[in-house]
mmCIF file of C-alpha atoms in Angstrom:
data_model
loop_
_atom_site.group_PDB
_atom_site.id
_atom_site.type_symbol
_atom_site.label_atom_id
_atom_site.label_comp_id
_atom_site.label_asym_id
_atom_site.label_seq_id
_atom_site.Cartn_x
_atom_site.Cartn_y
_atom_site.Cartn_z
ATOM 1 C CA MET M 1 0.000 0.000 0.000
ATOM 2 C CA LYS M 2 2.881 2.369 0.782
ATOM 3 C CA LEU M 3 4.148 2.000 -2.782
ATOM 4 C CA GLY M 4 0.677 2.811 -4.092
ATOM 5 C CA ILE M 5 0.543 5.955 -1.935
ATOM 6 C CA SER M 6 3.976 6.903 -3.279
ATOM 7 C CA PHE M 7 2.654 6.795 -6.833
ATOM 8 C CA LEU M 8 -0.417 8.808 -5.823
ATOM 9 C CA VAL M 9 2.030 11.407 -4.496
ATOM 10 C CA LEU M 10 3.869 11.286 -7.826
ATOM 11 C CA ALA M 11 0.552 11.741 -9.637
ATOM 12 C CA TYR M 12 -0.110 14.759 -7.444
ATOM 13 C CA VAL M 13 3.343 16.113 -8.337
ATOM 14 C CA LEU M 14 2.152 16.039 -11.957
ATOM 15 C CA SER M 15 -1.116 17.739 -10.984
ATOM 16 C CA GLN M 16 0.771 20.557 -9.276
ATOM 17 C CA PHE M 17 3.098 20.861 -12.251
ATOM 18 C CA TYR M 18 0.308 21.127 -14.798
ATOM 19 C CA ARG M 19 -1.628 23.737 -12.838
ATOM 20 C CA ALA M 20 1.424 25.993 -12.578
ATOM 21 C CA PHE M 21 3.531 25.571 -15.717
ATOM 22 C CA LEU M 22 1.807 28.194 -17.878
ATOM 23 C CA ALA M 23 3.519 31.031 -15.976
ATOM 24 C CA VAL M 24 6.939 29.858 -17.145
ATOM 25 C CA LEU M 25 5.881 28.910 -20.685
ATOM 26 C CA SER M 26 3.922 32.127 -21.313
ATOM 27 C CA PRO M 27 6.694 33.967 -23.253
ATOM 28 C CA LEU M 28 7.339 30.910 -25.449
ATOM 29 C CA LEU M 29 3.651 30.266 -26.117
ATOM 30 C CA SER M 30 3.187 33.929 -27.017
ATOM 31 C CA ARG M 31 6.078 33.754 -29.476
ATOM 32 C CA ASP M 32 5.202 30.416 -31.094
ATOM 33 C CA ILE M 33 1.396 30.252 -31.207
ATOM 34 C CA GLY M 34 0.331 33.819 -30.358
ATOM 35 C CA ALA M 35 -1.123 33.035 -26.925
ATOM 36 C CA LEU M 36 -1.707 36.310 -25.040
ATOM 37 C CA PRO M 37 -1.850 36.589 -21.217
ATOM 38 C CA GLU M 38 -5.667 36.689 -21.425
ATOM 39 C CA ASP M 39 -5.646 33.463 -23.479
ATOM 40 C CA LEU M 40 -3.507 31.728 -20.883
ATOM 41 C CA ALA M 41 -5.664 33.100 -18.066
ATOM 42 C CA LEU M 42 -8.633 31.411 -19.745
ATOM 43 C CA SER M 43 -6.653 28.191 -20.250
ATOM 44 C CA SER M 44 -5.595 28.164 -16.609
ATOM 45 C CA GLY M 45 -9.126 28.970 -15.491
ATOM 46 C CA LEU M 46 -10.506 26.124 -17.601
ATOM 47 C CA TRP M 47 -8.081 23.702 -15.921
ATOM 48 C CA PHE M 48 -9.269 24.746 -12.471
ATOM 49 C CA LEU M 49 -12.964 24.877 -13.392
ATOM 50 C CA THR M 50 -12.878 21.460 -15.062
ATOM 51 C CA PHE M 51 -10.935 20.029 -12.133
ATOM 52 C CA ALA M 52 -13.496 21.498 -9.735
ATOM 53 C CA LEU M 53 -16.572 20.263 -11.609
ATOM 54 C CA MET M 54 -15.066 16.786 -11.772
ATOM 55 C CA GLN M 55 -15.067 16.623 -7.974
ATOM 56 C CA ILE M 56 -18.804 15.794 -7.963
ATOM 57 C CA PRO M 57 -18.530 12.558 -10.001
ATOM 58 C CA VAL M 58 -15.122 11.788 -8.474
ATOM 59 C CA GLY M 59 -16.592 11.967 -4.955
ATOM 60 C CA ALA M 60 -19.376 9.548 -5.825
ATOM 61 C CA ALA M 61 -16.901 7.236 -7.567
ATOM 62 C CA LEU M 62 -14.579 7.187 -4.548
ATOM 63 C CA ASP M 63 -17.443 6.141 -2.275
ATOM 64 C CA ARG M 64 -18.778 3.549 -4.734
ATOM 65 C CA ILE M 65 -15.893 2.050 -6.744
ATOM 66 C CA GLY M 66 -12.801 3.145 -4.814
ATOM 67 C CA PRO M 67 -9.706 5.248 -5.519
ATOM 68 C CA ARG M 68 -7.612 2.820 -7.598
ATOM 69 C CA ARG M 69 -9.596 2.637 -10.822
ATOM 70 C CA ILE M 70 -10.892 6.205 -10.885
ATOM 71 C CA SER M 71 -7.413 7.721 -10.411
ATOM 72 C CA ALA M 72 -5.700 5.417 -12.922
ATOM 73 C CA TRP M 73 -8.340 5.690 -15.650
ATOM 74 C CA LEU M 74 -8.686 9.456 -15.597
ATOM 75 C CA LEU M 75 -4.977 10.234 -15.294
ATOM 76 C CA GLY M 76 -4.033 7.786 -18.040
ATOM 77 C CA VAL M 77 -6.667 8.682 -20.618
ATOM 78 C CA ALA M 78 -7.423 12.366 -20.019
ATOM 79 C CA GLY M 79 -4.213 13.499 -18.317
ATOM 80 C CA ALA M 80 -1.733 11.942 -20.728
ATOM 81 C CA GLY M 81 -4.028 12.732 -23.667
ATOM 82 C CA GLY M 82 -4.245 16.387 -22.693
ATOM 83 C CA ALA M 83 -0.466 16.685 -22.417
ATOM 84 C CA LEU M 84 -0.209 15.182 -25.906
ATOM 85 C CA VAL M 85 -2.642 17.787 -27.274
ATOM 86 C CA PHE M 86 -0.660 20.552 -25.537
ATOM 87 C CA GLY M 87 2.631 19.416 -27.045
ATOM 88 C CA LEU M 88 1.088 19.452 -30.539
ATOM 89 C CA ALA M 89 -0.798 22.768 -30.133
ATOM 90 C CA GLN M 90 -0.841 25.203 -33.050
ATOM 91 C CA ALA M 91 -3.258 27.838 -31.704
ATOM 92 C CA PRO M 92 -4.372 29.215 -28.315
ATOM 93 C CA TRP M 93 -7.638 27.261 -28.409
ATOM 94 C CA HIS M 94 -5.647 24.029 -28.588
ATOM 95 C CA ILE M 95 -4.156 24.991 -25.214
ATOM 96 C CA HIS M 96 -7.708 25.478 -23.877
ATOM 97 C CA VAL M 97 -8.661 21.941 -24.953
ATOM 98 C CA ALA M 98 -5.448 20.487 -23.560
ATOM 99 C CA MET M 99 -5.902 22.125 -20.171
ATOM 100 C CA ILE M 100 -9.511 20.882 -19.933
ATOM 101 C CA LEU M 101 -8.333 17.318 -20.556
ATOM 102 C CA ILE M 102 -5.434 17.629 -18.118
ATOM 103 C CA GLY M 103 -7.821 19.036 -15.500
ATOM 104 C CA ILE M 104 -10.043 15.965 -15.889
ATOM 105 C CA GLY M 105 -7.032 13.676 -15.611
ATOM 106 C CA CYS M 106 -5.642 15.299 -12.477
ATOM 107 C CA SER M 107 -9.000 15.649 -10.708
ATOM 108 C CA PRO M 108 -9.036 12.411 -8.661
ATOM 109 C CA VAL M 109 -5.439 11.977 -7.489
ATOM 110 C CA LEU M 110 -5.318 14.145 -4.346
ATOM 111 C CA MET M 111 -8.778 13.157 -3.168
ATOM 112 C CA ALA M 112 -7.969 9.483 -3.755
ATOM 113 C CA SER M 113 -5.121 9.912 -1.277
ATOM 114 C CA TYR M 114 -7.316 11.777 1.204
ATOM 115 C CA TYR M 115 -9.989 9.102 0.904
ATOM 116 C CA ILE M 116 -7.445 6.420 1.785
ATOM 117 C CA PHE M 117 -6.130 8.505 4.712
ATOM 118 C CA GLY M 118 -9.654 9.145 5.995
ATOM 119 C CA ARG M 119 -10.655 5.483 5.797
ATOM 120 C CA MET M 120 -7.452 3.762 6.906
ATOM 121 C CA TYR M 121 -5.620 6.127 9.297
ATOM 122 C CA PRO M 122 -6.527 7.721 12.681
ATOM 123 C CA ALA M 123 -8.442 11.007 12.386
ATOM 124 C CA ARG M 124 -5.943 12.857 14.588
ATOM 125 C CA VAL M 125 -3.170 12.519 11.972
ATOM 126 C CA PHE M 126 -5.318 13.381 8.935
ATOM 127 C CA ALA M 127 -4.150 17.027 8.754
ATOM 128 C CA THR M 128 -0.494 16.023 9.024
ATOM 129 C CA LEU M 129 -0.823 13.393 6.285
ATOM 130 C CA ALA M 130 -2.866 15.768 4.122
ATOM 131 C CA GLY M 131 -0.243 18.488 4.507
ATOM 132 C CA ALA M 132 2.591 16.064 3.806
ATOM 133 C CA ILE M 133 1.135 14.833 0.520
ATOM 134 C CA ILE M 134 0.596 18.424 -0.623
ATOM 135 C CA GLY M 135 4.108 19.308 0.540
ATOM 136 C CA PHE M 136 5.674 16.459 -1.418
ATOM 137 C CA GLY M 137 3.285 17.008 -4.309
ATOM 138 C CA THR M 138 4.235 20.661 -4.504
ATOM 139 C CA LEU M 139 7.582 19.480 -5.819
ATOM 140 C CA GLY M 140 5.635 19.714 -9.065
ATOM 141 C CA ASN M 141 5.559 23.455 -8.469
ATOM 142 C CA LEU M 142 9.351 23.343 -8.214
ATOM 143 C CA ALA M 143 9.661 21.330 -11.420
ATOM 144 C CA GLY M 144 7.325 23.822 -13.081
ATOM 145 C CA ALA M 145 9.628 26.726 -12.209
ATOM 146 C CA TRP M 146 13.327 27.020 -13.100
ATOM 147 C CA PRO M 147 13.760 23.348 -14.217
ATOM 148 C CA LEU M 148 10.911 23.732 -16.716
ATOM 149 C CA ALA M 149 12.341 27.031 -17.946
ATOM 150 C CA TRP M 150 15.709 25.325 -18.490
ATOM 151 C CA ALA M 151 14.178 22.297 -20.250
ATOM 152 C CA ALA M 152 11.998 24.454 -22.487
ATOM 153 C CA GLU M 153 14.966 26.631 -23.473
ATOM 154 C CA SER M 154 17.268 23.616 -23.976
ATOM 155 C CA PHE M 155 14.986 21.112 -25.717
ATOM 156 C CA GLY M 156 11.959 23.174 -26.731
ATOM 157 C CA TRP M 157 8.650 23.358 -24.925
ATOM 158 C CA ARG M 158 6.970 20.890 -27.289
ATOM 159 C CA LEU M 159 9.420 18.046 -26.665
ATOM 160 C CA THR M 160 9.355 18.800 -22.941
ATOM 161 C CA VAL M 161 5.558 18.546 -22.722
ATOM 162 C CA LEU M 162 5.371 15.481 -24.979
ATOM 163 C CA THR M 163 7.867 13.739 -22.701
ATOM 164 C CA LEU M 164 5.639 14.611 -19.756
ATOM 165 C CA ALA M 165 2.703 12.978 -21.546
ATOM 166 C CA GLY M 166 4.644 9.711 -21.519
ATOM 167 C CA VAL M 167 5.535 10.126 -17.841
ATOM 168 C CA THR M 168 1.871 10.767 -17.018
ATOM 169 C CA LEU M 169 0.774 7.585 -18.769
ATOM 170 C CA ALA M 170 3.438 5.554 -16.949
ATOM 171 C CA VAL M 171 2.299 6.880 -13.559
ATOM 172 C CA ALA M 172 -1.328 6.023 -14.389
ATOM 173 C CA LEU M 173 -0.364 2.435 -15.187
ATOM 174 C CA ALA M 174 1.492 2.217 -11.868
ATOM 175 C CA LEU M 175 -1.617 3.445 -10.027
ATOM 176 C CA MET M 176 -3.716 0.692 -11.574
ATOM 177 C CA ARG M 177 -1.172 -1.904 -10.505
ATOM 178 C CA LEU M 178 -0.155 -0.700 -7.030
ATOM 179 C CA VAL M 179 -2.947 1.287 -5.330
ATOM 180 C CA GLN M 180 -5.170 -0.750 -3.004
ATOM 181 C CA ASP M 181 -8.765 0.241 -2.282
ATOM 182 C CA PRO M 182 -9.777 0.484 1.407
ATOM 183 C CA PRO M 183 -11.941 -2.344 2.774
ATOM 184 C CA PRO M 184 -15.627 -1.936 1.839
ATOM 185 C CA LEU M 185 -17.950 -0.267 4.328
ATOM 186 C CA PRO M 186 -20.570 -2.394 6.123
ATOM 187 C CA ARG M 187 -23.493 -3.185 3.832
ATOM 188 C CA HIS M 188 -25.900 -0.932 5.767
ATOM 189 C CA GLU M 189 -23.585 2.093 5.202
ATOM 190 C CA ALA M 190 -22.254 1.483 1.711
ATOM 191 C CA GLY M 191 -23.823 3.661 -0.969
ATOM 192 C CA ARG M 192 -25.900 5.650 1.524
ATOM 193 C CA GLY M 193 -26.279 9.387 1.304
ATOM 194 C CA SER M 194 -25.658 11.938 -1.400
ATOM 195 C CA LEU M 195 -24.012 15.287 -2.001
ATOM 196 C CA PHE M 196 -27.139 16.948 -0.619
ATOM 197 C CA ASP M 197 -26.548 15.209 2.710
ATOM 198 C CA VAL M 198 -23.110 16.824 2.835
ATOM 199 C CA LEU M 199 -24.592 20.224 2.023
ATOM 200 C CA ARG M 200 -27.036 19.824 4.910
ATOM 201 C CA ILE M 201 -24.179 19.932 7.450
ATOM 202 C CA PRO M 202 -24.585 23.457 8.945
ATOM 203 C CA ALA M 203 -20.993 23.861 10.162
ATOM 204 C CA LEU M 204 -19.721 23.521 6.604
ATOM 205 C CA TRP M 205 -21.301 26.741 5.361
ATOM 206 C CA LEU M 206 -19.027 28.954 7.457
ATOM 207 C CA ILE M 207 -15.949 27.092 6.200
ATOM 208 C CA LEU M 208 -16.735 26.931 2.477
ATOM 209 C CA PRO M 209 -16.429 30.682 1.682
ATOM 210 C CA LEU M 210 -12.809 30.822 2.862
ATOM 211 C CA MET M 211 -12.219 27.445 1.222
ATOM 212 C CA ALA M 212 -13.293 29.057 -2.059
ATOM 213 C CA VAL M 213 -10.767 31.908 -1.839
ATOM 214 C CA ASN M 214 -7.873 30.825 0.387
ATOM 215 C CA TYR M 215 -5.948 29.176 -2.464
ATOM 216 C CA VAL M 216 -6.748 31.848 -5.058
ATOM 217 C CA PRO M 217 -3.820 34.273 -4.558
ATOM 218 C CA ALA M 218 -1.132 31.585 -4.309
ATOM 219 C CA ALA M 219 -2.434 29.414 -7.161
ATOM 220 C CA ALA M 220 -3.376 32.236 -9.523
ATOM 221 C CA VAL M 221 -0.199 34.262 -9.082
ATOM 222 C CA ARG M 222 2.137 31.258 -9.039
ATOM 223 C CA GLY M 223 0.306 29.533 -11.873
ATOM 224 C CA LEU M 224 -0.100 32.500 -14.193
ATOM 225 C CA TRP M 225 0.352 36.114 -13.141
ATOM 226 C CA ALA M 226 3.872 35.942 -11.713
ATOM 227 C CA GLY M 227 5.317 35.601 -15.212
ATOM 228 C CA PRO M 228 3.545 38.505 -16.942
ATOM 229 C CA PHE M 229 3.873 40.727 -13.829
ATOM 230 C CA PHE M 230 7.646 40.389 -13.589
ATOM 231 C CA ALA M 231 8.060 40.585 -17.369
ATOM 232 C CA ASP M 232 5.968 43.756 -17.738
ATOM 233 C CA VAL M 233 6.987 45.586 -14.558
ATOM 234 C CA TYR M 234 10.602 44.454 -14.101
ATOM 235 C CA GLY M 235 11.568 43.325 -17.613
ATOM 236 C CA ALA M 236 12.320 39.824 -16.329
ATOM 237 C CA SER M 237 13.434 37.033 -18.666
ATOM 238 C CA ALA M 238 12.020 33.501 -18.677
ATOM 239 C CA ILE M 239 14.933 32.361 -16.489
ATOM 240 C CA ASP M 240 14.347 35.247 -14.035
ATOM 241 C CA ILE M 241 10.665 34.317 -13.863
ATOM 242 C CA GLY M 242 11.695 30.713 -13.262
ATOM 243 C CA TRP M 243 13.673 31.785 -10.186
ATOM 244 C CA VAL M 244 10.766 33.873 -8.882
ATOM 245 C CA THR M 245 8.286 31.040 -9.274
ATOM 246 C CA LEU M 246 10.811 28.638 -7.729
ATOM 247 C CA ALA M 247 10.976 30.838 -4.620
ATOM 248 C CA MET M 248 7.194 30.930 -4.435
ATOM 249 C CA ALA M 249 6.960 27.172 -4.946
ATOM 250 C CA LEU M 250 9.507 26.498 -2.178
ATOM 251 C CA ALA M 251 7.462 28.687 0.146
ATOM 252 C CA MET M 252 4.330 26.707 -0.740
ATOM 253 C CA VAL M 253 6.127 23.441 0.042
ATOM 254 C CA ALA M 254 7.263 24.809 3.402
ATOM 255 C CA GLY M 255 3.767 26.086 4.165
ATOM 256 C CA SER M 256 2.131 22.750 3.371
ATOM 257 C CA PHE M 257 4.433 20.894 5.762
ATOM 258 C CA ALA M 258 4.158 23.605 8.429
ATOM 259 C CA TYR M 259 0.355 23.879 8.504
ATOM 260 C CA GLY M 260 -0.226 20.106 8.801
ATOM 261 C CA PRO M 261 0.823 19.470 12.444
ATOM 262 C CA LEU M 262 -0.043 22.929 13.806
ATOM 263 C CA ASP M 263 -3.582 21.894 14.766
ATOM 264 C CA ARG M 264 -2.091 19.430 17.248
ATOM 265 C CA VAL M 265 0.597 21.877 18.409
ATOM 266 C CA PHE M 266 -1.883 24.666 19.225
ATOM 267 C CA GLY M 267 -5.015 22.578 19.801
ATOM 268 C CA THR M 268 -7.000 24.484 17.166
ATOM 269 C CA ARG M 269 -7.559 24.397 13.430
ATOM 270 C CA LYS M 270 -9.682 27.497 13.100
ATOM 271 C CA TRP M 271 -7.216 29.980 14.551
ATOM 272 C CA VAL M 272 -4.213 28.559 12.722
ATOM 273 C CA VAL M 273 -6.079 28.869 9.414
ATOM 274 C CA LEU M 274 -7.399 32.339 10.205
ATOM 275 C CA THR M 275 -4.023 33.750 11.263
ATOM 276 C CA GLY M 276 -2.258 32.375 8.207
ATOM 277 C CA ASN M 277 -4.804 33.722 5.752
ATOM 278 C CA VAL M 278 -4.793 37.199 7.291
ATOM 279 C CA LEU M 279 -1.005 37.261 6.907
ATOM 280 C CA GLY M 280 -1.363 36.094 3.304
ATOM 281 C CA ALA M 281 -3.816 38.919 2.631
ATOM 282 C CA ALA M 282 -1.307 41.376 4.105
ATOM 283 C CA CYS M 283 1.360 40.177 1.654
ATOM 284 C CA ILE M 284 -0.790 40.448 -1.472
ATOM 285 C CA LEU M 285 -2.200 43.834 -0.431
ATOM 286 C CA THR M 286 1.308 45.162 0.194
ATOM 287 C CA LEU M 287 2.166 44.183 -3.366
ATOM 288 C CA TRP M 288 -0.963 46.018 -4.520
ATOM 289 C CA ALA M 289 0.067 49.157 -2.632
ATOM 290 C CA VAL M 290 3.710 49.172 -3.795
ATOM 291 C CA PRO M 291 4.067 46.942 -6.888
ATOM 292 C CA THR M 292 7.373 48.580 -7.873
ATOM 293 C CA ILE M 293 8.932 47.889 -4.477
ATOM 294 C CA GLY M 294 11.836 46.131 -6.214
ATOM 295 C CA PHE M 295 12.526 42.737 -7.755
ATOM 296 C CA LEU M 296 13.734 41.000 -4.583
ATOM 297 C CA PRO M 297 11.143 42.490 -2.179
ATOM 298 C CA ALA M 298 8.360 41.658 -4.658
ATOM 299 C CA THR M 299 9.673 38.102 -4.863
ATOM 300 C CA ALA M 300 9.723 37.900 -1.052
ATOM 301 C CA LEU M 301 6.113 39.113 -0.862
ATOM 302 C CA LEU M 302 5.012 36.493 -3.371
ATOM 303 C CA ALA M 303 6.869 33.879 -1.334
ATOM 304 C CA GLY M 304 4.829 35.090 1.650
ATOM 305 C CA VAL M 305 1.639 34.658 -0.362
ATOM 306 C CA GLY M 306 2.722 31.091 -1.124
ATOM 307 C CA LEU M 307 3.748 30.305 2.460
ATOM 308 C CA PHE M 308 0.633 31.631 4.187
ATOM 309 C CA GLY M 309 -1.663 30.546 1.353
ATOM 310 C CA SER M 310 -0.915 26.853 1.931
ATOM 311 C CA SER M 311 -3.649 26.265 4.519
ATOM 312 C CA PHE M 312 -5.612 24.104 2.046
ATOM 313 C CA PRO M 313 -4.905 20.734 3.776
ATOM 314 C CA LEU M 314 -5.755 22.085 7.217
ATOM 315 C CA MET M 315 -9.036 23.476 5.902
ATOM 316 C CA ILE M 316 -9.819 20.084 4.335
ATOM 317 C CA ALA M 317 -9.112 18.499 7.732
ATOM 318 C CA HIS M 318 -11.412 21.032 9.421
ATOM 319 C CA GLY M 319 -14.261 20.186 7.063
ATOM 320 C CA ARG M 320 -13.534 16.448 7.159
ATOM 321 C CA SER M 321 -14.075 16.397 10.926
ATOM 322 C CA PHE M 322 -17.811 16.929 10.276
ATOM 323 C CA PHE M 323 -18.239 14.112 7.673
ATOM 324 C CA PRO M 324 -19.554 10.616 8.591
ATOM 325 C CA PRO M 325 -17.593 7.697 7.037
ATOM 326 C CA HIS M 326 -20.108 6.940 4.274
ATOM 327 C CA LEU M 327 -19.948 10.570 3.063
ATOM 328 C CA LEU M 328 -16.183 10.959 3.283
ATOM 329 C CA GLY M 329 -15.526 10.789 -0.462
ATOM 330 C CA ARG M 330 -18.262 13.247 -1.363
ATOM 331 C CA GLY M 331 -17.367 15.499 1.564
ATOM 332 C CA VAL M 332 -13.686 15.980 0.821
ATOM 333 C CA THR M 333 -14.325 16.342 -2.911
ATOM 334 C CA LEU M 334 -16.947 19.026 -2.203
ATOM 335 C CA MET M 335 -14.313 20.904 -0.209
ATOM 336 C CA ASN M 336 -11.905 20.473 -3.091
ATOM 337 C CA LEU M 337 -14.554 21.676 -5.555
ATOM 338 C CA PHE M 338 -14.842 24.955 -3.680
ATOM 339 C CA GLY M 339 -11.071 25.293 -3.266
ATOM 340 C CA ILE M 340 -10.146 24.604 -6.874
ATOM 341 C CA GLY M 341 -13.330 26.051 -8.381
ATOM 342 C CA GLY M 342 -12.635 29.362 -6.697
ATOM 343 C CA VAL M 343 -9.270 29.505 -8.418
ATOM 344 C CA GLY M 344 -10.827 28.637 -11.770
ATOM 345 C CA VAL M 345 -13.436 31.363 -11.519
ATOM 346 C CA MET M 346 -10.938 33.971 -10.373
ATOM 347 C CA GLN M 347 -8.395 33.061 -13.051
ATOM 348 C CA THR M 348 -11.049 33.806 -15.649
ATOM 349 C CA VAL M 349 -12.185 36.980 -13.866
ATOM 350 C CA SER M 350 -8.603 38.155 -13.395
ATOM 351 C CA GLY M 351 -7.938 37.695 -17.103
ATOM 352 C CA GLY M 352 -10.861 39.981 -17.910
ATOM 353 C CA LEU M 353 -9.706 42.475 -15.281
ATOM 354 C CA HIS M 354 -6.201 42.497 -16.761
ATOM 355 C CA ARG M 355 -7.627 43.123 -20.216
ATOM 356 C CA ALA M 356 -9.970 45.878 -18.990
ATOM 357 C CA THR M 357 -7.340 47.832 -17.038
ATOM 358 C CA ALA M 358 -5.177 50.197 -19.077
ATOM 359 C CA PRO M 359 -1.459 49.389 -18.608
ATOM 360 C CA VAL M 360 -0.562 52.961 -17.675
ATOM 361 C CA PRO M 361 1.647 52.569 -15.743
ATOM 362 C CA PRO M 362 2.584 48.953 -16.632
ATOM 363 C CA GLU M 363 1.835 47.701 -13.123
ATOM 364 C CA ALA M 364 -1.774 49.007 -13.098
ATOM 365 C CA PRO M 365 -3.483 45.797 -14.348
ATOM 366 C CA TYR M 366 -1.599 43.732 -11.771
ATOM 367 C CA GLN M 367 -2.490 46.128 -8.973
ATOM 368 C CA ALA M 368 -6.153 45.587 -9.824
ATOM 369 C CA ILE M 369 -5.669 41.810 -9.666
ATOM 370 C CA PHE M 370 -3.758 41.922 -6.370
ATOM 371 C CA LEU M 371 -6.394 44.160 -4.790
ATOM 372 C CA LEU M 372 -9.185 41.827 -5.877
ATOM 373 C CA PHE M 373 -7.400 38.782 -4.455
ATOM 374 C CA GLY M 374 -6.596 40.510 -1.159
ATOM 375 C CA LEU M 375 -10.151 41.720 -0.580
ATOM 376 C CA LEU M 376 -11.595 38.289 -1.372
ATOM 377 C CA LEU M 377 -9.259 36.721 1.168
ATOM 378 C CA LEU M 378 -10.264 39.188 3.876
ATOM 379 C CA ALA M 379 -13.966 38.606 3.136
ATOM 380 C CA GLY M 380 -13.503 34.839 3.444
ATOM 381 C CA CYS M 381 -11.676 35.315 6.752
ATOM 382 C CA ALA M 382 -14.507 37.492 8.089
ATOM 383 C CA ILE M 383 -17.046 34.687 7.517
ATOM 384 C CA TYR M 384 -14.709 31.945 8.752
ATOM 385 C CA LEU M 385 -14.309 33.854 12.021
ATOM 386 C CA PHE M 386 -17.753 32.523 13.036
ATOM 387 C CA SER M 387 -17.035 28.863 12.165
ATOM 388 C CA GLN M 388 -17.051 26.029 14.703
ATOM 389 C CA ASP M 389 -13.569 24.876 15.681
ATOM 390 C CA ARG M 390 -12.985 21.108 15.780
ATOM 391 C CA THR M 391 -9.809 19.013 16.041
ATOM 392 C CA ASP M 392 -11.249 15.459 16.150
#
């Protein structure tokens, strides 16, 4: 089983890579196929929206057929297929199609892991395990930073992405062979309940708004806007952008590992999440106020956004504490739907905002985006303040 979990982590590395690699490839895609920042914002948004919408059928499939087949089938067919389409793209709309397929392929892998943790491990260690798999998985963010920039410059972005299609297919085959489904639930519990039963849990409604926005600044800036922002405001090259996104990715790895055990250290999930997200809002709003603060300080602020914006696994653990066993799959995937869907919506909105804001001075469109993200985060925190704390 440990080997199967290891390959689920590797699949999640690919998921993190695919959601973030457009920031580094943006100058090359603009040059070769005419993809503008707004085109890539739509492509990125489509990945997140597709990923989010897939959480509904994925949740039901986890509860009914188990994590092994759903993760292997979707990653192998849609994930590898989407990477193949991306590597052969000749126009921006081909990138849209590719990112939709990749979003479908990546949609089950993290929740398959969480389902196994929730069914087969003690509840008290769920947050730590959830944070660890995101921490290790965020190595995909690292691979999607400077190493991707180097590979794309050295071998071409097409060959790089086509190679990744083969890697994705190989990982999917390993999942089918090595992942083990948890033991079936007792007959009187199996198949009971629906998504509507999850939505009828009152405590969830004060958690979901922050769940919908807490990942937005880190994912949207790291996955897309870091590249155009540093190129337009600081004249950064693809390699420079690779270093910036590497710093942000390292901060996200550190944050994922740090958040996981803090609920047991401090005896609270709510206040750890709330404090971290307020600090993340402070970082993004500082960048809104002084976007020309300098290359290194701006990089440090984005690293802060990544560090404090990594509360995702602890928020999943907070919500999971309210789910009965027979609703675990649908519960955690609903949380993931809000978390990833929020990013998808805001990627699309931010692309329109960038297009609608005159670039005079050059940083103006990015200031509008940073302000939007910061205010959304503060609004989510204000609602979450009234949520019920629970640590299992």
